[in-house]
mmCIF file of C-alpha atoms and ligand atoms in Angstrom:
data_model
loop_
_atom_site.group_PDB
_atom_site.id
_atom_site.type_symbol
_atom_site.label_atom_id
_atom_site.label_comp_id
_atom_site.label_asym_id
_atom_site.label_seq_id
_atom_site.Cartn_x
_atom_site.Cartn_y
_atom_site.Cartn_z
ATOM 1 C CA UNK A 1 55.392 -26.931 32.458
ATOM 2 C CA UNK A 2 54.928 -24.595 35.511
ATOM 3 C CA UNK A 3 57.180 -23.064 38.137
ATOM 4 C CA UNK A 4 56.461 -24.813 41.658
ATOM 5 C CA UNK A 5 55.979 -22.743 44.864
ATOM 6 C CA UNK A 6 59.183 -23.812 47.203
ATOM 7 C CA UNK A 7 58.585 -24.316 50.689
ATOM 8 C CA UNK A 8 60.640 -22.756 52.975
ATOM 9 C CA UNK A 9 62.050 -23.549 56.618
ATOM 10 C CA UNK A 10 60.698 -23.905 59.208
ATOM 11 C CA UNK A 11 57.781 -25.169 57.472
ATOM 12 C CA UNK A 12 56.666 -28.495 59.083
ATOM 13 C CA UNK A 13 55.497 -30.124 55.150
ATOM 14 C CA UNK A 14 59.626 -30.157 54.784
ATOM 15 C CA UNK A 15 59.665 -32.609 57.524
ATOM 16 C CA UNK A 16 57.568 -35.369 55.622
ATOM 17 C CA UNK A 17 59.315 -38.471 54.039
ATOM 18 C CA UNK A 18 59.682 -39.091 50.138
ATOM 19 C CA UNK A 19 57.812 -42.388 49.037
ATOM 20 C CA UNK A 20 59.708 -44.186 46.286
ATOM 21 C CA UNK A 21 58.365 -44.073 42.762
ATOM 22 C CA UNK A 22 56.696 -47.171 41.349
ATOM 23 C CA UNK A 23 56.812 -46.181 37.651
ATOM 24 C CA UNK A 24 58.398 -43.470 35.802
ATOM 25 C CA UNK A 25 55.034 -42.649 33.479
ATOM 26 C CA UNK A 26 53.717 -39.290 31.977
ATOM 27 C CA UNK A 27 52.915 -37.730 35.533
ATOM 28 C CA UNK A 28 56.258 -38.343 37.119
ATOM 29 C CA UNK A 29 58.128 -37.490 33.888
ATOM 30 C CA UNK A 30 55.619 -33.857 34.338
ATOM 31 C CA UNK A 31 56.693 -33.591 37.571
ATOM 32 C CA UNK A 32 60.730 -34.132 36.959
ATOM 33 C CA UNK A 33 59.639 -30.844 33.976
ATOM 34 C CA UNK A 34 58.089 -28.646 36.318
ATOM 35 C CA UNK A 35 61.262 -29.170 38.825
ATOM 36 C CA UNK A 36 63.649 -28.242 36.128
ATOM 37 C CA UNK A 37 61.717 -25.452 35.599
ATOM 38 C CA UNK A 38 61.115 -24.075 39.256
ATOM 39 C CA UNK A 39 64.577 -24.716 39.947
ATOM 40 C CA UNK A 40 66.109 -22.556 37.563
ATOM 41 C CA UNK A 41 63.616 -20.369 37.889
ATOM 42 C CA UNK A 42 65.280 -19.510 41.513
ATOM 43 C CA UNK A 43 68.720 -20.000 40.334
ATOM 44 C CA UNK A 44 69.475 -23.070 42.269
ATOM 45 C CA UNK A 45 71.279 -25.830 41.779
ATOM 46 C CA UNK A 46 69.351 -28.413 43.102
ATOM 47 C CA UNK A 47 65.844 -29.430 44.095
ATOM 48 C CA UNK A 48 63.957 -32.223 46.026
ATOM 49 C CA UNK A 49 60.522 -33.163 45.238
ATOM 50 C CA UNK A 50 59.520 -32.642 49.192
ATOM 51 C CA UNK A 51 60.639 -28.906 48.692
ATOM 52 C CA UNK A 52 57.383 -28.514 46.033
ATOM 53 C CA UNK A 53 55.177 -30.547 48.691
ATOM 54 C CA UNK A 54 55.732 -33.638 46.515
ATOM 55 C CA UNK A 55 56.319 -36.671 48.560
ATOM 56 C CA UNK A 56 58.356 -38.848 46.432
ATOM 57 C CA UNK A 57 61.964 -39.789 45.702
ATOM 58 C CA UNK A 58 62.382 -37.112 43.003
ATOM 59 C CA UNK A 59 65.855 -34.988 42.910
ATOM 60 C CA UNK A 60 66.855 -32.283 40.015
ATOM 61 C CA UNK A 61 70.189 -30.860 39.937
ATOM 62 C CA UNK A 62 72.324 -29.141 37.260
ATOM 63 C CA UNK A 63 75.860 -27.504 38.695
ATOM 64 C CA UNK A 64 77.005 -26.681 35.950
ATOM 65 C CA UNK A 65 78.034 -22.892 34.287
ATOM 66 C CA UNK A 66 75.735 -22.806 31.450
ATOM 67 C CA UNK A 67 72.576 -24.591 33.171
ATOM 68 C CA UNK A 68 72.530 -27.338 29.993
ATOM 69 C CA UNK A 69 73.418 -30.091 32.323
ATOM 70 C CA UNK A 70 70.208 -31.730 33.526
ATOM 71 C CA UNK A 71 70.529 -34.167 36.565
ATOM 72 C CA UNK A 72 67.493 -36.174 37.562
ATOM 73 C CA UNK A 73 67.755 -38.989 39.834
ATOM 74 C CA UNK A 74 64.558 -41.032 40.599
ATOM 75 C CA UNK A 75 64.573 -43.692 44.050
ATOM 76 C CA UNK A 76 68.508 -42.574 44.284
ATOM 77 C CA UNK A 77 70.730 -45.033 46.543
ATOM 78 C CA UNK A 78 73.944 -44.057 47.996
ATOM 79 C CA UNK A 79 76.066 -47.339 47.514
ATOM 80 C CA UNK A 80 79.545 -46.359 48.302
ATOM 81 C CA UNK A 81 80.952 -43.637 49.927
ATOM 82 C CA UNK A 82 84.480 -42.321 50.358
ATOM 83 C CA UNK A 83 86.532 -39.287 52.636
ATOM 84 C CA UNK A 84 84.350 -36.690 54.297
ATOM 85 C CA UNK A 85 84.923 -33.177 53.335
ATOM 86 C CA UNK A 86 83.757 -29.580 54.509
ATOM 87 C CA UNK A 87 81.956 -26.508 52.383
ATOM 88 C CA UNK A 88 79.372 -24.002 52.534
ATOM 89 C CA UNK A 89 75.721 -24.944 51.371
ATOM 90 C CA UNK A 90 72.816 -23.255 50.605
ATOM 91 C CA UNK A 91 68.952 -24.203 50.049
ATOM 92 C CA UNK A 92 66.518 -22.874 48.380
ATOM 93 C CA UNK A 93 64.224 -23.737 51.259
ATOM 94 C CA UNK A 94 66.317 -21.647 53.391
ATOM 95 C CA UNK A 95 67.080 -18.435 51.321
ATOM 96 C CA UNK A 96 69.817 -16.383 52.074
ATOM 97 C CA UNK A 97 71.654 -18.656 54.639
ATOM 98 C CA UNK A 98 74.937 -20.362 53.996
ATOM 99 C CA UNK A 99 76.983 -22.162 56.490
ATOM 100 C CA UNK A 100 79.586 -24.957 56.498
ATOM 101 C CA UNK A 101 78.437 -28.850 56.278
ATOM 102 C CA UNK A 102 80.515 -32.065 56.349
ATOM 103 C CA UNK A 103 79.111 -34.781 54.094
ATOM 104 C CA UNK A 104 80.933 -37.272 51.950
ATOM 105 C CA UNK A 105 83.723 -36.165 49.496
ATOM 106 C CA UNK A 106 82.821 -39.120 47.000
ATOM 107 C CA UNK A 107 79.531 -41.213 46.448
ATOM 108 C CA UNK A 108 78.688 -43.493 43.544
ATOM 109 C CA UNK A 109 74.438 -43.374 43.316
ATOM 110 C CA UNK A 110 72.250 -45.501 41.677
ATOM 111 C CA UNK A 111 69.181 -44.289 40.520
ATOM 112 C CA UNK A 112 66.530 -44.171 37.899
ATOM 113 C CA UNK A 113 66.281 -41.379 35.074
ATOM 114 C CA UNK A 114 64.034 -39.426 33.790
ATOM 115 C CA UNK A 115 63.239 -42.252 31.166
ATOM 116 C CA UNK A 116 62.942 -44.994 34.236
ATOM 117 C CA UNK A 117 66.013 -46.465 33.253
ATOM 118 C CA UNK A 118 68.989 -47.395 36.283
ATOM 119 C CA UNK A 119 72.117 -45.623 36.285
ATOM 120 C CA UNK A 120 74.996 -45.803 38.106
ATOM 121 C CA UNK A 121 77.149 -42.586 38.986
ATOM 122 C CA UNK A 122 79.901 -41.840 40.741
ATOM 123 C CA UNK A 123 80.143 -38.173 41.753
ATOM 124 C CA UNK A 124 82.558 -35.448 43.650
ATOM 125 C CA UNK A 125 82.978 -32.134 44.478
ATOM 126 C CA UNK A 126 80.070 -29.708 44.326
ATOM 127 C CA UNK A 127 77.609 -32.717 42.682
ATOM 128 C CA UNK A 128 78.236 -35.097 45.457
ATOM 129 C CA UNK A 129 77.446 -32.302 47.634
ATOM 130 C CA UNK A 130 74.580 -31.315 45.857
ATOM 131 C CA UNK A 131 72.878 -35.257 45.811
ATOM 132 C CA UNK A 132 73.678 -35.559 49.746
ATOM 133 C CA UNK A 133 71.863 -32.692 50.133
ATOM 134 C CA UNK A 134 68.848 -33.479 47.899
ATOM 135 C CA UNK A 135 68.737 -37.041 48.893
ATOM 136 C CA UNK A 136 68.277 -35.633 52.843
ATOM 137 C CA UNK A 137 65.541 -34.024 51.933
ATOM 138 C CA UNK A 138 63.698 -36.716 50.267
ATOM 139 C CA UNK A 139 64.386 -37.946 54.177
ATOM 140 C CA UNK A 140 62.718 -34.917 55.537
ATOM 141 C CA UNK A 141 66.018 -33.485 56.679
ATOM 142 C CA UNK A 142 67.573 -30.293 56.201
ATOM 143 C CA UNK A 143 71.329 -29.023 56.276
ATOM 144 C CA UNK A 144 70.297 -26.797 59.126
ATOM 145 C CA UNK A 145 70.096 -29.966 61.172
ATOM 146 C CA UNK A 146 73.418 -30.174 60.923
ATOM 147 C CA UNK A 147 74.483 -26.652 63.080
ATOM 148 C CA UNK A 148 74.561 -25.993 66.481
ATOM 149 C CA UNK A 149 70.625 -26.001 68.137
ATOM 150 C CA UNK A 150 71.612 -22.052 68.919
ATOM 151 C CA UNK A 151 72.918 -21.393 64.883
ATOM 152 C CA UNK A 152 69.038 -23.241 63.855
ATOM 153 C CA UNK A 153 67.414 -21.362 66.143
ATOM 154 C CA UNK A 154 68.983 -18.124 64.930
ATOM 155 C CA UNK A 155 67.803 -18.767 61.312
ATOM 156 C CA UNK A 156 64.703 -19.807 62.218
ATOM 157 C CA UNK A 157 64.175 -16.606 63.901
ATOM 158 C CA UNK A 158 65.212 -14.724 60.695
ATOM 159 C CA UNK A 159 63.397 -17.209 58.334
ATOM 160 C CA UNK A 160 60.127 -16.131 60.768
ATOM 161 C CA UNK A 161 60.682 -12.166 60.541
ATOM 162 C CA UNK A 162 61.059 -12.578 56.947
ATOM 163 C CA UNK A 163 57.871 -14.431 56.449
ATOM 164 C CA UNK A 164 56.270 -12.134 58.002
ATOM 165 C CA UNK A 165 56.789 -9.593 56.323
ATOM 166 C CA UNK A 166 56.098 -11.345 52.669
ATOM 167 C CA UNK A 167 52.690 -11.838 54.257
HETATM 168 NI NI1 NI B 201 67.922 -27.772 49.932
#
């Protein structure tokens, strides 16, 4: 297993679209590891394949207390989707920065596992959150595309300065 580099906003490779997986063999299983891994490495609680410059329809996510609750959702489809509601989300592509987003209170997902098999779930709260967010980036979207044009432009500003002075 290895810990992924993340890529971080306003990085243009963020913007590219997720392909969807034809099988779930050995490599994609190896990739779905190395996600676990780089995600909890950074303490979040959710990752998209696009994030580690993988383009396909890959999502980790584990919200729970203890981190022993491994998510993975392979070519995930949003089927149904109930109520909107409002809270604060994070990314780790965008470090540091939390601000409001309205999304979907409940969505039931279909998806394939980590072992290729379907499943159906239906999810609220913080995990239907979470998948929203992950699925958008398998879209190349971000939950910064959701604020004001002024509020992006801000953060990109900051995201910039900060950059520069990792470099
Ligand atoms: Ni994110």
């Amino acid at each position: 297993m290895a810990v992924l580099t993340v890529l971080e906003f306003p990085d243009s490779k963020l913007r590219n679209v997720a392909k969807k997986v034809s099988a779930v063999d050995a490599k994609v299983k190896s990739i779905v590891d190395d996600m676990f891994e780089t995600m909890y490495e950074a303490h979040g609680v959710g990752l998209a394949a696009i994030q580690v410059d993988i383009q396909l329809q890959i999502i980790v996510i584990d919200v729970s207390e203890e981190k022993d609750q491994k998510l993975c959702f392979i070519n995930p489809e949003i089927t149904s989707e109930f109520g909107t509601e409002e809270s604060d989300e994070g990314c780790l592509s965008v470090p540091g920065i939390f601000e409001p987003v309205r999304r979907a209170e409940k969505i039931i997902v279909t998806a394939l596992n980590r072992e290729g098999d379907t499943f159906i779930t239906e999810a609220e709260g913080l995990l239907a959150v979470c998948i929203q967010h992950e699925m958008d980036h398998l879209k190349g979207k971000l939950f910064v595309d959701y604020l004001s044009p002024l509020k992006r432009q801000r953060i990109k500003k900051k995201m910039l300065k900060l950059h520069k002075r990792d470099a």
